[in-house]
mmCIF file with all atom_site columns, C-alpha atoms in Angstrom:
data_model
loop_
_atom_site.group_PDB
_atom_site.id
_atom_site.type_symbol
_atom_site.label_atom_id
_atom_site.label_alt_id
_atom_site.label_comp_id
_atom_site.label_asym_id
_atom_site.label_entity_id
_atom_site.label_seq_id
_atom_site.pdbx_PDB_ins_code
_atom_site.Cartn_x
_atom_site.Cartn_y
_atom_site.Cartn_z
_atom_site.occupancy
_atom_site.B_iso_or_equiv
_atom_site.pdbx_formal_charge
_atom_site.auth_seq_id
_atom_site.auth_comp_id
_atom_site.auth_asym_id
_atom_site.auth_atom_id
_atom_site.pdbx_PDB_model_num
ATOM 1  C CA . PRO E 1 1  ? 15.114  16.255  1.117   1.00 73.00 ? 1111 PRO E CA 1
ATOM 2  C CA . PRO E 1 2  ? 12.318  16.426  3.578   1.00 83.00 ? 1112 PRO E CA 1
ATOM 3  C CA . GLU E 1 3  ? 10.084  13.660  3.604   1.00 89.00 ? 1113 GLU E CA 1
ATOM 4  C CA . THR E 1 4  ? 6.830   13.649  2.335   1.00 95.00 ? 1114 THR E CA 1
ATOM 5  C CA . LEU E 1 5  ? 3.237   11.313  2.304   1.00 96.00 ? 1115 LEU E CA 1
ATOM 6  C CA . THR E 1 6  ? 0.356   11.510  -0.245  1.00 97.00 ? 1116 THR E CA 1
ATOM 7  C CA . ILE E 1 7  ? -3.011  10.140  0.097   1.00 98.00 ? 1117 ILE E CA 1
ATOM 8  C CA . ASN E 1 8  ? -4.927  9.884   -2.844  1.00 98.00 ? 1118 ASN E CA 1
ATOM 9  C CA . LEU E 1 9  ? -8.533  8.522   -2.722  1.00 97.00 ? 1119 LEU E CA 1
ATOM 10 C CA . GLN E 1 10 ? -9.867  7.832   -6.554  1.00 97.00 ? 1120 GLN E CA 1
ATOM 11 C CA . ARG E 1 11 ? -12.676 5.757   -8.484  1.00 96.00 ? 1121 ARG E CA 1
ATOM 12 C CA . GLU E 1 12 ? -11.216 3.714   -11.033 1.00 94.00 ? 1122 GLU E CA 1
ATOM 13 C CA . GLN E 1 13 ? -13.215 0.998   -12.896 1.00 92.00 ? 1123 GLN E CA 1
ATOM 14 C CA . GLY E 1 14 ? -15.877 0.500   -10.206 1.00 93.00 ? 1124 GLY E CA 1
ATOM 15 C CA . ASP E 1 15 ? -13.226 0.187   -7.522  1.00 95.00 ? 1125 ASP E CA 1
ATOM 16 C CA . LEU E 1 16 ? -12.673 2.543   -4.662  1.00 97.00 ? 1126 LEU E CA 1
ATOM 17 C CA . VAL E 1 17 ? -8.698  2.776   -4.467  1.00 97.00 ? 1127 VAL E CA 1
ATOM 18 C CA . LEU E 1 18 ? -6.771  4.433   -1.711  1.00 97.00 ? 1128 LEU E CA 1
ATOM 19 C CA . PHE E 1 19 ? -3.385  5.483   -2.275  1.00 97.00 ? 1129 PHE E CA 1
ATOM 20 C CA . VAL E 1 20 ? -0.722  6.009   0.409   1.00 97.00 ? 1130 VAL E CA 1
ATOM 21 C CA . GLU E 1 21 ? 2.992   6.733   -0.529  1.00 96.00 ? 1131 GLU E CA 1
ATOM 22 C CA . ASP E 1 22 ? 5.871   8.642   0.641   1.00 96.00 ? 1132 ASP E CA 1
ATOM 23 C CA . ASN E 1 23 ? 9.368   9.160   -0.192  1.00 95.00 ? 1133 ASN E CA 1
ATOM 24 C CA . GLY E 1 24 ? 10.988  7.566   3.044   1.00 92.00 ? 1134 GLY E CA 1
ATOM 25 C CA . PRO E 1 25 ? 13.681  5.143   2.870   1.00 91.00 ? 1135 PRO E CA 1
ATOM 26 C CA . GLY E 1 26 ? 11.466  1.858   1.639   1.00 89.00 ? 1136 GLY E CA 1
ATOM 27 C CA . PHE E 1 27 ? 12.839  -1.960  2.371   1.00 84.00 ? 1137 PHE E CA 1
ATOM 28 C CA . CYS E 1 28 ? 12.922  -4.979  0.606   1.00 79.00 ? 1138 CYS E CA 1
ATOM 29 C CA . SER E 1 29 ? 9.939   -7.224  1.329   1.00 63.00 ? 1139 SER E CA 1
ATOM 30 C CA . ASP E 1 30 ? 11.968  -10.556 0.344   1.00 61.00 ? 1140 ASP E CA 1
ATOM 31 C CA . GLN E 1 31 ? 15.073  -9.638  2.418   1.00 50.00 ? 1141 GLN E CA 1
ATOM 32 C CA . ASP E 1 32 ? 13.678  -7.304  5.412   1.00 51.00 ? 1142 ASP E CA 1
ATOM 33 C CA . LYS E 1 33 ? 11.034  -8.907  7.858   1.00 58.00 ? 1143 LYS E CA 1
ATOM 34 C CA . ARG E 1 34 ? 10.800  -5.902  10.254  1.00 58.00 ? 1144 ARG E CA 1
ATOM 35 C CA . GLY E 1 35 ? 7.610   -5.196  10.533  1.00 59.00 ? 1145 GLY E CA 1
ATOM 36 C CA . ALA E 1 36 ? 6.029   -8.473  8.559   1.00 72.00 ? 1146 ALA E CA 1
ATOM 37 C CA . LEU E 1 37 ? 3.049   -9.067  10.943  1.00 83.00 ? 1147 LEU E CA 1
ATOM 38 C CA . GLY E 1 38 ? 2.165   -5.453  10.665  1.00 84.00 ? 1148 GLY E CA 1
ATOM 39 C CA . LEU E 1 39 ? 2.258   -5.617  6.456   1.00 84.00 ? 1149 LEU E CA 1
ATOM 40 C CA . ALA E 1 40 ? 0.097   -9.101  7.051   1.00 87.00 ? 1150 ALA E CA 1
ATOM 41 C CA . LEU E 1 41 ? -2.320  -7.084  9.477   1.00 91.00 ? 1151 LEU E CA 1
ATOM 42 C CA . MET E 1 42 ? -3.081  -4.909  6.868   1.00 91.00 ? 1152 MET E CA 1
ATOM 43 C CA . ARG E 1 43 ? -3.977  -7.585  4.653   1.00 91.00 ? 1153 ARG E CA 1
ATOM 44 C CA . TYR E 1 44 ? -5.794  -9.358  6.566   1.00 94.00 ? 1154 TYR E CA 1
ATOM 45 C CA . ARG E 1 45 ? -8.133  -5.867  7.187   1.00 94.00 ? 1155 ARG E CA 1
ATOM 46 C CA . ALA E 1 46 ? -8.059  -5.200  3.503   1.00 95.00 ? 1156 ALA E CA 1
ATOM 47 C CA . GLU E 1 47 ? -9.428  -8.752  3.076   1.00 96.00 ? 1157 GLU E CA 1
ATOM 48 C CA . SER E 1 48 ? -11.512 -8.815  5.651   1.00 95.00 ? 1158 SER E CA 1
ATOM 49 C CA . ALA E 1 49 ? -13.579 -5.144  4.073   1.00 93.00 ? 1159 ALA E CA 1
ATOM 50 C CA . GLY E 1 50 ? -13.588 -7.444  1.067   1.00 95.00 ? 1160 GLY E CA 1
ATOM 51 C CA . GLY E 1 51 ? -10.548 -5.413  -0.592  1.00 96.00 ? 1161 GLY E CA 1
ATOM 52 C CA . ARG E 1 52 ? -6.702  -5.795  -1.702  1.00 95.00 ? 1162 ARG E CA 1
ATOM 53 C CA . LEU E 1 53 ? -4.037  -4.719  -0.686  1.00 95.00 ? 1163 LEU E CA 1
ATOM 54 C CA . ARG E 1 54 ? -0.801  -3.919  -2.625  1.00 94.00 ? 1164 ARG E CA 1
ATOM 55 C CA . ILE E 1 55 ? 2.469   -2.686  -1.479  1.00 92.00 ? 1165 ILE E CA 1
ATOM 56 C CA . HIS E 1 56 ? 5.407   -1.301  -3.587  1.00 92.00 ? 1166 HIS E CA 1
ATOM 57 C CA . SER E 1 57 ? 8.694   -0.893  -1.710  1.00 91.00 ? 1167 SER E CA 1
ATOM 58 C CA . ARG E 1 58 ? 12.168  -0.659  -2.499  1.00 89.00 ? 1168 ARG E CA 1
ATOM 59 C CA . PRO E 1 59 ? 15.328  0.499   -0.576  1.00 91.00 ? 1169 PRO E CA 1
ATOM 60 C CA . GLY E 1 60 ? 16.034  4.413   -1.143  1.00 89.00 ? 1170 GLY E CA 1
ATOM 61 C CA . GLU E 1 61 ? 12.425  4.521   -2.954  1.00 90.00 ? 1171 GLU E CA 1
ATOM 62 C CA . GLY E 1 62 ? 10.166  5.135   -0.909  1.00 93.00 ? 1172 GLY E CA 1
ATOM 63 C CA . THR E 1 63 ? 6.798   2.924   -0.235  1.00 93.00 ? 1173 THR E CA 1
ATOM 64 C CA . ARG E 1 64 ? 3.393   2.585   -1.917  1.00 95.00 ? 1174 ARG E CA 1
ATOM 65 C CA . VAL E 1 65 ? 0.451   1.194   -0.289  1.00 95.00 ? 1175 VAL E CA 1
ATOM 66 C CA . GLU E 1 66 ? -3.083  0.755   -2.542  1.00 96.00 ? 1176 GLU E CA 1
ATOM 67 C CA . PHE E 1 67 ? -6.288  -0.265  -1.000  1.00 97.00 ? 1177 PHE E CA 1
ATOM 68 C CA . ARG E 1 68 ? -8.837  -1.174  -3.228  1.00 97.00 ? 1178 ARG E CA 1
ATOM 69 C CA . VAL E 1 69 ? -12.824 -2.253  -2.706  1.00 96.00 ? 1179 VAL E CA 1
ATOM 70 C CA . ARG E 1 70 ? -15.231 -2.639  -5.166  1.00 92.00 ? 1180 ARG E CA 1
ATOM 71 C CA . ASP E 1 71 ? -17.530 0.543   -4.664  1.00 81.00 ? 1181 ASP E CA 1
#
């Protein structure tokens, strides 16, 4: 199937939440350190804006990135 990217911005319990999700190859963050600097910079920028970043990914299952900040 073709790769897809979904972007969703919504309000949840006083937070503004941005979800970015794809159906790509995914990765295992414990074993694959490629791109670790990029992920660290994303987390740093999220925290600098007063928010938090969560990344959910598994090999073969795509990746979901959640950025949450108090509205």
